[in-house]
Amino acid sequence: MTAAGALLDHAVVDDMIAAMRPGAFGPILRSLEADHAARMGRIGVAASVGDLAALAGEAHDLASTLGSFGGMEAAGLARRLVDAARAGDRAAVGALLPSVMRTADATLAALRDRYGPR
Amino acid sequence: MPTAAKPTILVVEDNPPLARIYREYLEADGYTVATVGTGAEVSAAVERERPAVIVLDLKLPDMDGLDVLKALHAEVPGIPVVVATAHGSISVAVDAMREGAFDFLVKPFTAARLTVTVRNAREKSELASMVERYRRELDRDGFHDFIGASAEMQAVYRMIESVAPSRASVFLTGESGTGKELAADAIHKASPRRARRLVAINCAAIPKDLLESEIFGHVRGAFTGATMDREGAAHQADGGTLFLDEICEMPVDLQAKLLRFVQTGLVQPVGGSRQEKVDVRIIAATNRDPLAEVQAGRFREDLYYRLHVVPVHLPALRDREDDALLIARRFLVQMAAEEGKRFTAFAPEVEARIRAFDWPGNVRQLQNVIRNIVVLHDGTEVTAAMLPEPLRSGTAPAATPSQAAVASPGAPPAAPPPATPSHPPRGEVGEGTIQHAHARTHNDVPRAAALLEISPSTIYRKLQQWKTGDGA
């Protein structure tokens, strides 16, 4: 729970919600959860078969998505993974991947805890 | 109360949560939003949605966003495209700007950044189309069959465009040769009545005793020679337009019948008892001052106010900036082609004289002068020596039409001076001149009119007046 503050930039999410019609954020969060689960699955597959191009693409989208929801730490890590994958640096990819996946999941959990249905 | 349709924004974004966020931001700002997730869907979506702005993610699953942008720029250059790109892809955004993107957004971006960018794109697009519309309207050098780029004619074109869609009566005024018939034709063609007929009646060219029958028709036996029923112009123009040229020449008793028709839309043929309703839009025209005719008691005031709903004045050629030269150049090319001649241009001195001349007979006179030159001369350039008097001497800018038409080198013998010792008023041709031209052309009124550079209807009107002793 203490990690939530560092994982999320609450101001980003609060501004986002303020710019939407009341009740609009709930369905978007559910959409994010579904998209996230699918994406993490594709990242796992790409990593297991060593498809760095696919991995770079998915990591790129992960950075954009979580960054838009205030997940700055996860977005930053995902961008480093993109760079490593595009550079063909398999060692760096192997080192970064677990922390990217862990931080991404934790970011989503923090979003759910703070903004999801009570 | 009806509300204006909300502008549509097309969002091209394959990431569902992000697409939903952008939709929310834009809908909250008053837009309708359409979304697609692939480049392949863009073209159909643009066709279907007619978006005001497109927000395009440059990273799409099926194709390069820059290729989508290029295709959009080629197919729908008027729709501004805002590209969205990830952090660290600035070089791609710069490429997109080079390909014609209006602006770029770096993800993640806020609601304000998106809505302000989209608003700016819309405003720029609207301004561009407004400028284009004004440029098109103000730079027009022609409209339907009119030729002319002057501010005076731009006002006429706009007036015709404004009045054409309605069924309001139009009253055209202007000197002979200014294009009243062209204006009536343009109004009809620009109107929803264009699929039906434009029927023109020249009130001066038809004997007074036949005019009622021409307009309203007659039944068999209505008068000597009426061997069968005949449909009049008002009936023929049902659903279309009835153009009554030289309306001020209409006899006063017939004006009363026309007034009744204008008020009720009911047609009663001469000699008939049955009335039939028709749907006709009326355009009237005169080269006189209609209000002066009302004041002189020659034109019914109530009819004047019925017809004078939308007045459109056709300016004299001398008041139309450089239009005389523009028209002369067009006529030269057109007539040279018709006559198999090589003329392509005027010498600078000739252009100066065309500009400086007063053109009392207006476009019709100019048309006849150019025809005269093309028929009687040859070469690639029209020189000052080819000009008929008084253009050639350049000394009498306020010449009468008859003077301008004759005395060109090699031209047919000129008409003699008018019977009256003094020149007729500007734009007027004397009885002697008309009678002489009429006789010389073996009573061919159109040819006599061309010779004198006046309207055939003017000759018909004058002949009728002289015949009935009404005076000129």
XYZ file of C-alpha atoms in Angstrom:
590
model
C 0.000 0.000 0.000
C 2.863 2.357 0.685
C 4.064 1.819 -2.873
C 0.891 3.207 -4.352
C 1.917 6.809 -3.866
C 5.168 6.299 -5.724
C 3.648 4.182 -8.471
C 0.881 6.624 -9.336
C 0.833 10.311 -10.026
C -2.564 10.955 -8.500
C -2.778 14.428 -9.983
C -2.769 12.923 -13.485
C -5.648 10.581 -12.669
C -7.606 13.224 -10.767
C -7.285 15.660 -13.696
C -8.367 12.911 -16.070
C -11.475 12.144 -14.066
C -12.288 15.833 -13.709
C -12.212 16.221 -17.497
C -14.752 13.427 -17.997
C -18.457 13.185 -17.444
C -19.415 11.741 -14.033
C -19.224 7.950 -13.945
C -17.129 7.724 -17.110
C -13.925 6.558 -15.450
C -15.250 3.221 -14.123
C -15.777 1.652 -17.594
C -12.427 3.030 -18.731
C -10.685 1.384 -15.778
C -12.368 -1.915 -16.624
C -11.233 -1.518 -20.231
C -7.704 -0.876 -18.965
C -7.799 -4.023 -16.833
C -8.865 -6.184 -19.771
C -6.306 -4.606 -22.074
C -3.584 -4.941 -19.437
C -4.197 -8.643 -18.881
C -4.029 -9.328 -22.608
C -0.928 -7.199 -23.064
C 0.960 -8.828 -20.191
C 0.147 -12.174 -21.772
C 1.553 -11.034 -25.138
C 4.672 -9.660 -23.458
C 5.204 -13.022 -21.739
C 4.855 -14.874 -25.041
C 7.174 -12.495 -26.912
C 9.790 -12.832 -24.173
C 9.571 -16.611 -24.079
C 10.123 -16.948 -27.842
C 12.730 -14.184 -27.962
C 10.704 -11.967 -30.347
C 12.295 -8.647 -29.473
C 10.400 -6.681 -32.105
C 7.036 -7.806 -30.747
C 8.277 -7.214 -27.230
C 9.357 -3.657 -28.118
C 5.926 -2.956 -29.637
C 4.021 -4.210 -26.622
C 6.323 -2.423 -24.189
C 5.880 0.764 -26.199
C 2.083 0.506 -25.837
C 2.403 -0.355 -22.155
C 4.415 2.822 -21.577
C 1.831 4.955 -23.400
C -1.088 3.374 -21.606
C 0.195 3.386 -18.048
C 1.737 6.833 -18.557
C -1.688 8.145 -19.504
C -3.064 6.792 -16.212
C -0.337 8.391 -14.098
C 1.825 5.249 -13.868
C 5.042 7.139 -14.420
C 7.395 4.603 -12.860
C 5.997 1.700 -14.875
C 5.995 3.853 -18.023
C 9.646 4.750 -17.478
C 10.650 1.135 -16.999
C 8.665 0.065 -20.048
C 10.447 2.688 -22.194
C 13.804 1.317 -21.043
C 12.587 -2.146 -22.074
C 11.640 -0.750 -25.506
C 15.125 0.677 -25.951
C 16.792 -2.586 -24.869
C 14.611 -4.694 -27.154
C 15.166 -2.376 -30.147
C 18.906 -2.495 -29.472
C 18.801 -6.309 -29.412
C 20.282 -6.297 -25.890
C 18.840 -9.563 -24.661
C 20.680 -9.372 -21.349
C 19.182 -5.996 -20.550
C 15.757 -7.208 -21.661
C 16.078 -10.224 -19.355
C 17.069 -8.002 -16.467
C 14.321 -5.417 -16.997
C 11.400 -7.644 -17.861
C 10.536 -8.900 -14.348
C 10.546 -5.422 -12.859
C 8.488 -4.039 -15.760
C 5.825 -6.699 -15.291
C 5.819 -6.380 -11.517
C 5.601 -2.591 -11.562
C 2.897 -2.618 -14.255
C 0.762 -5.015 -12.270
C 1.304 -3.010 -9.099
C 0.318 0.183 -10.907
C -2.926 -1.347 -12.051
C -3.601 -2.632 -8.555
C -2.975 0.840 -7.151
C -5.382 2.333 -9.680
C -8.024 -0.214 -8.770
C -7.508 0.349 -5.051
C -7.769 4.096 -5.320
C -10.301 4.619 -8.157
C -12.070 1.295 -8.637
C -15.509 0.344 -7.338
C -15.811 0.220 -3.547
C -35.725 23.921 -30.938
C -33.319 22.408 -33.429
C -29.664 22.464 -32.495
C -26.698 22.579 -34.798
C -25.069 19.199 -35.418
C -22.011 18.611 -33.283
C -18.794 18.341 -35.255
C -17.393 14.818 -35.437
C -13.833 13.955 -34.460
C -12.400 10.711 -35.806
C -9.990 9.064 -33.360
C -7.675 6.468 -34.891
C -6.264 4.589 -31.897
C -5.781 0.849 -31.494
C -5.395 0.950 -27.721
C -8.936 0.533 -26.315
C -8.442 2.300 -22.957
C -6.718 5.244 -24.610
C -9.391 5.440 -27.322
C -12.029 5.557 -24.562
C -10.169 8.287 -22.698
C -9.909 10.441 -25.820
C -13.586 9.838 -26.587
C -14.516 10.999 -23.088
C -12.356 14.120 -23.296
C -13.786 15.109 -26.656
C -17.421 14.274 -25.937
C -17.195 16.304 -22.730
C -16.016 19.202 -24.929
C -19.109 18.943 -27.135
C -17.976 16.758 -30.008
C -19.349 13.584 -31.506
C -16.562 11.007 -31.588
C -16.008 8.093 -33.944
C -13.162 5.666 -33.314
C -11.371 3.080 -35.411
C -8.422 0.895 -34.409
C -6.664 0.200 -37.709
C -5.310 2.130 -40.638
C -7.388 0.071 -43.049
C -10.594 1.395 -41.502
C -9.683 5.060 -41.814
C -10.749 5.764 -45.370
C -14.240 4.298 -44.934
C -14.645 6.061 -41.587
C -13.741 9.412 -43.148
C -16.262 8.793 -45.913
C -18.946 7.797 -43.424
C -18.341 10.293 -40.625
C -17.075 13.364 -42.527
C -14.997 14.353 -39.495
C -14.014 17.929 -38.753
C -10.664 16.751 -37.337
C -8.812 13.433 -37.251
C -6.690 12.409 -34.256
C -4.293 9.781 -35.602
C -2.064 7.500 -33.546
C 1.109 7.020 -35.550
C 1.621 3.478 -34.303
C -1.090 1.260 -35.703
C -1.203 -2.545 -35.803
C -1.664 -2.913 -39.548
C 0.171 -0.032 -41.165
C 2.475 2.890 -40.618
C 0.618 5.936 -39.341
C 2.688 8.165 -41.663
C 1.327 6.249 -44.656
C -2.205 6.771 -43.358
C -1.436 10.470 -42.981
C -0.114 10.712 -46.544
C -3.221 9.022 -47.891
C -5.476 11.359 -45.895
C -3.572 14.388 -47.088
C -4.062 13.280 -50.675
C -7.711 12.241 -50.352
C -9.127 14.814 -47.945
C -6.616 17.669 -47.733
C -9.165 19.940 -46.068
C -9.498 17.810 -42.930
C -6.825 18.662 -40.363
C -5.000 15.710 -38.828
C -3.512 15.813 -35.328
C -1.017 13.004 -34.804
C -0.441 11.284 -31.475
C 2.947 9.809 -30.784
C 4.715 8.233 -27.864
C 7.295 9.921 -25.711
C 10.667 9.654 -27.462
C 9.207 9.611 -30.979
C 9.601 13.306 -31.691
C 11.444 12.700 -34.960
C 8.406 10.797 -36.209
C 6.193 13.706 -35.177
C 8.420 16.067 -37.138
C 8.077 13.793 -40.179
C 4.316 13.877 -39.686
C 4.319 17.674 -39.654
C 6.257 17.621 -42.905
C 3.583 15.359 -44.343
C 0.923 17.919 -43.537
C -0.187 17.089 -39.981
C -1.731 20.112 -38.275
C -0.064 19.431 -34.912
C 1.207 16.579 -32.775
C 0.474 15.320 -29.279
C 3.033 13.441 -27.212
C 1.566 10.670 -25.080
C 0.584 10.882 -22.341
C -1.290 14.124 -22.798
C -3.943 15.844 -20.777
C -7.572 16.505 -21.659
C -6.827 20.203 -22.052
C -3.938 19.547 -24.440
C -6.160 17.347 -26.622
C -9.215 19.587 -26.671
C -7.240 22.799 -27.257
C -5.315 21.196 -30.110
C -8.497 19.864 -31.701
C -10.212 23.239 -31.283
C -7.250 25.013 -32.916
C -7.309 22.532 -35.780
C -11.019 23.140 -36.328
C -10.637 26.905 -36.216
C -7.756 26.857 -38.656
C -9.693 24.592 -40.981
C -12.795 26.786 -40.805
C -10.748 29.921 -41.442
C -9.036 28.270 -44.396
C -12.346 27.244 -45.931
C -13.783 30.709 -45.258
C -10.805 32.343 -46.977
C -11.156 29.891 -49.853
C -14.865 30.647 -50.140
C -14.289 34.417 -50.161
C -11.428 34.038 -52.606
C -13.638 31.972 -54.868
C -16.436 34.497 -54.622
C -14.329 37.621 -54.911
C -11.952 36.330 -57.560
C -14.636 35.037 -59.877
C -14.119 36.294 -63.400
C -17.369 34.780 -64.549
C -20.680 33.426 -63.347
C -22.949 31.273 -65.468
C -22.744 33.082 -68.842
C -21.532 36.377 -67.389
C -17.944 37.473 -67.897
C -16.653 39.988 -65.369
C -14.384 40.195 -62.351
C -15.223 43.703 -61.131
C -16.505 44.351 -57.633
C -19.784 45.526 -59.181
C -20.303 42.178 -60.880
C -19.220 40.220 -57.797
C -22.101 41.952 -56.008
C -24.448 40.931 -58.830
C -23.238 37.304 -58.667
C -23.770 37.202 -54.897
C -27.220 38.741 -55.242
C -28.204 36.178 -57.867
C -26.905 33.344 -55.691
C -28.836 34.681 -52.696
C -32.127 35.208 -54.477
C -32.073 32.145 -56.734
C -33.222 29.540 -54.177
C -36.352 31.494 -53.193
C -39.495 32.020 -55.268
C -39.449 35.786 -54.717
C -40.041 37.947 -57.777
C -36.932 39.628 -59.123
C -36.861 42.968 -60.910
C -33.838 43.432 -63.155
C -32.833 46.897 -64.221
C -29.949 48.146 -66.328
C -29.141 49.754 -69.627
C -29.545 47.824 -72.862
C -26.738 45.348 -73.349
C -25.863 44.936 -69.672
C -26.998 41.320 -69.484
C -30.512 41.281 -68.049
C -31.342 38.157 -70.051
C -28.183 36.486 -68.771
C -29.175 37.405 -65.219
C -32.645 35.899 -65.651
C -31.084 32.759 -67.069
C -28.570 32.550 -64.208
C -31.282 32.998 -61.567
C -33.337 30.241 -63.147
C -30.390 27.865 -63.507
C -29.288 28.454 -59.909
C -32.816 27.909 -58.593
C -34.611 24.705 -57.586
C -36.811 25.346 -60.659
C -33.973 24.655 -63.065
C -35.436 21.319 -64.183
C -38.526 23.115 -65.503
C -38.703 25.753 -68.190
C -37.579 29.364 -68.270
C -40.040 31.034 -70.632
C -39.079 34.498 -71.849
C -41.498 37.053 -73.240
C -40.280 40.352 -74.622
C -43.146 42.717 -73.961
C -41.784 45.229 -76.484
C -41.309 42.768 -79.299
C -44.858 41.440 -79.375
C -47.738 43.509 -80.749
C -49.894 44.803 -77.911
C -52.998 42.986 -79.073
C -51.187 39.645 -79.045
C -49.294 40.040 -75.771
C -52.130 38.847 -73.529
C -52.505 35.702 -75.606
C -48.735 35.133 -75.547
C -48.690 35.276 -71.754
C -52.002 33.647 -70.844
C -52.838 31.655 -74.005
C -56.170 31.636 -75.802
C -59.027 29.334 -76.622
C -60.173 28.494 -80.101
C -62.289 31.272 -81.582
C -61.133 33.858 -79.046
C -60.193 36.181 -81.892
C -59.726 36.096 -85.644
C -57.033 33.595 -86.415
C -57.378 31.700 -83.136
C -58.087 28.412 -84.859
C -57.140 26.252 -81.917
C -56.490 26.427 -78.209
C -53.012 27.722 -77.430
C -51.101 27.483 -74.173
C -49.538 30.743 -72.981
C -46.104 31.409 -71.511
C -47.453 31.422 -67.933
C -48.704 27.880 -68.400
C -45.534 26.733 -70.156
C -43.506 28.071 -67.244
C -45.491 26.115 -64.632
C -42.981 24.912 -62.037
C -40.352 27.106 -63.656
C -39.714 30.771 -64.342
C -41.492 33.378 -66.445
C -39.185 36.144 -67.648
C -41.019 39.297 -68.684
C -38.449 41.449 -70.452
C -39.145 45.132 -71.117
C -42.042 44.947 -68.670
C -42.528 48.714 -68.753
C -43.673 48.417 -72.366
C -46.667 46.324 -71.328
C -50.022 48.046 -71.966
C -51.642 49.311 -68.783
C -54.814 47.223 -69.238
C -52.716 44.076 -69.488
C -50.756 45.158 -66.414
C -54.004 44.795 -64.446
C -54.381 41.214 -65.659
C -50.754 40.469 -64.889
C -51.238 41.849 -61.380
C -54.157 39.502 -60.827
C -52.051 36.599 -62.067
C -49.143 37.552 -59.789
C -51.516 37.752 -56.820
C -53.437 34.541 -57.432
C -51.332 32.358 -59.722
C -54.480 31.785 -61.775
C -54.267 31.700 -65.557
C -57.309 32.519 -67.650
C -56.741 32.146 -71.411
C -58.102 34.844 -73.719
C -61.685 33.943 -74.579
C -61.832 31.241 -71.926
C -63.823 31.090 -68.729
C -61.887 28.421 -66.846
C -59.010 29.434 -64.598
C -56.088 27.199 -63.863
C -53.582 27.517 -61.045
C -49.900 27.502 -61.973
C -46.704 27.777 -59.930
C -44.525 30.343 -61.629
C -41.680 32.494 -60.450
C -41.604 35.859 -62.188
C -38.528 37.774 -63.224
C -39.225 41.170 -64.768
C -36.734 43.434 -66.500
C -36.558 46.898 -67.940
C -33.953 49.306 -69.217
C -36.071 52.188 -67.952
C -36.338 53.593 -64.435
C -39.406 51.652 -63.262
C -40.248 54.069 -60.473
C -40.188 56.966 -62.932
C -42.569 54.973 -65.113
C -44.865 54.565 -62.107
C -44.696 58.286 -61.398
C -45.439 59.055 -65.030
C -48.519 56.834 -64.847
C -47.246 54.350 -67.412
C -46.697 51.516 -64.979
C -49.113 50.425 -62.263
C -47.815 51.130 -58.800
C -49.431 48.019 -57.299
C -47.810 45.818 -59.955
C -44.499 47.566 -59.423
C -44.534 46.695 -55.715
C -45.639 43.123 -56.449
C -42.748 42.572 -58.847
C -40.107 44.750 -57.258
C -39.498 42.310 -54.395
C -35.807 41.794 -55.053
C -34.304 44.440 -57.319
C -31.079 43.546 -59.095
C -29.315 46.283 -61.021
C -26.955 45.306 -63.821
C -24.173 47.919 -63.940
C -23.173 49.622 -67.164
C -19.925 48.337 -68.669
C -18.242 51.719 -68.127
C -18.809 51.280 -64.383
C -17.244 47.810 -64.231
C -13.533 48.498 -63.644
C -11.476 46.445 -66.115
C -14.277 44.140 -67.214
C -14.371 45.603 -70.741
C -10.859 44.332 -71.378
C -11.539 40.959 -69.770
C -14.656 40.514 -71.884
C -12.914 41.759 -75.033
C -10.122 39.208 -74.597
C -12.612 36.367 -74.128
C -14.659 37.460 -77.129
C -11.550 37.786 -79.256
C -10.417 34.229 -78.578
C -13.923 32.834 -78.930
C -14.788 34.710 -82.118
C -11.402 34.071 -83.722
C -12.026 30.350 -83.215
C -15.522 30.667 -84.656
C -14.334 32.631 -87.680
C -11.172 30.599 -88.288
C -8.905 33.580 -87.579
C -5.564 33.708 -85.746
C -6.169 36.595 -83.346
C -4.889 35.948 -79.841
C -4.311 39.391 -78.309
C -4.751 43.138 -78.481
C -1.904 45.603 -78.949
C -1.272 47.590 -75.745
C -2.660 50.738 -77.380
C -5.867 48.896 -78.275
C -6.216 47.640 -74.738
C -5.843 51.208 -73.486
C -8.611 52.373 -75.814
C -10.916 49.561 -74.835
C -10.373 50.521 -71.209
C -10.936 54.212 -71.828
C -14.014 53.894 -74.028
C -17.424 54.644 -72.576
C -19.301 51.687 -74.152
C -22.753 53.267 -74.272
C -24.114 50.074 -75.853
C -22.478 48.029 -73.083
C -21.435 44.411 -73.613
C -23.536 44.030 -76.745
C -21.651 46.903 -78.356
C -18.302 45.470 -77.297
C -19.326 42.109 -78.686
C -20.198 43.636 -82.040
C -16.991 45.646 -82.210
C -14.883 42.546 -81.621
C -16.932 40.597 -84.172
C -16.403 43.436 -86.652
C -12.623 43.328 -86.126
C -12.362 39.562 -86.326
C -14.483 39.295 -89.460
C -12.853 42.132 -91.369
C -9.196 41.679 -90.444
C -6.536 39.076 -89.991
C -3.359 38.646 -87.970
C -2.446 37.519 -84.502
C -2.699 40.881 -82.770
C -5.448 43.462 -83.025
C -3.854 46.808 -83.861
C -5.240 50.325 -83.476
C -5.727 50.558 -87.266
C -8.232 47.714 -87.126
C -10.479 49.504 -84.663
C -13.742 50.931 -85.939
C -14.473 54.562 -85.221
C -14.653 56.142 -82.744
C -12.423 53.680 -80.936
C -9.773 54.169 -83.607
C -9.423 57.904 -83.151
C -9.938 57.551 -79.436
C -11.510 60.990 -79.395
C -15.131 60.295 -78.617
C -15.417 58.067 -75.606
C -19.103 58.839 -75.200
C -19.981 57.697 -78.701
C -23.395 56.456 -79.655
C -23.720 52.799 -80.506
C -24.398 53.568 -84.149
C -21.155 55.471 -84.433
C -19.169 52.655 -82.902
C -20.573 50.092 -85.244
C -19.632 51.606 -88.559
C -16.845 53.108 -90.643
C -14.234 50.476 -90.015
C -11.761 50.069 -92.882
C -13.225 47.570 -95.259
C -16.449 47.458 -93.345
C -19.806 47.523 -95.085
C -20.955 51.044 -95.952
C -21.859 52.955 -92.866
C -25.364 53.922 -91.977
C -26.042 57.546 -92.804
C -26.214 60.150 -90.088
C -29.414 60.213 -88.116
C -32.311 62.123 -89.595
C -32.185 64.579 -86.772
C -29.434 67.163 -87.059
C -28.114 66.678 -83.536
C -26.834 63.495 -81.950
C -29.451 61.503 -80.133
C -29.088 61.200 -76.370
C -26.457 58.710 -75.184
C -27.646 55.171 -75.683
C -30.528 56.307 -77.886
C -30.587 55.828 -81.648
C -32.724 58.094 -83.798
C -35.682 57.040 -85.912
C -33.905 57.858 -89.162
C -30.930 55.679 -88.288
C -33.120 52.772 -87.269
C -35.377 53.060 -90.302
C -32.351 53.238 -92.589
C -30.676 50.221 -91.003
C -33.970 48.350 -91.065
C -34.366 49.026 -94.773
C -30.730 48.230 -95.576
C -31.061 44.854 -93.917
C -34.287 44.124 -95.796
C -36.325 44.433 -92.602
C -34.163 41.915 -90.767
C -34.445 43.295 -87.220
C -31.697 41.187 -85.616
C -29.238 42.187 -88.348
C -30.251 45.823 -88.077
C -29.798 45.590 -84.321
C -26.329 44.122 -84.759
C -25.430 46.896 -87.182
C -26.563 49.570 -84.761
C -25.335 47.681 -81.697
C -28.641 47.936 -79.934
C -31.040 45.316 -78.730
C -33.420 43.844 -81.316
C -36.179 44.456 -78.815
C -35.363 48.177 -78.880
C -35.986 48.179 -82.616
C -39.193 46.183 -82.250
C -40.361 48.610 -79.587
C -39.506 51.689 -81.646
C -41.130 50.303 -84.781
C -44.261 49.556 -82.797
C -44.275 53.045 -81.312
C -43.827 54.716 -84.677
C -46.480 52.523 -86.223
C -49.048 53.352 -83.563
C -47.968 56.970 -83.303
C -47.059 56.744 -79.623
C -43.894 58.719 -80.214
C -40.331 57.678 -79.528
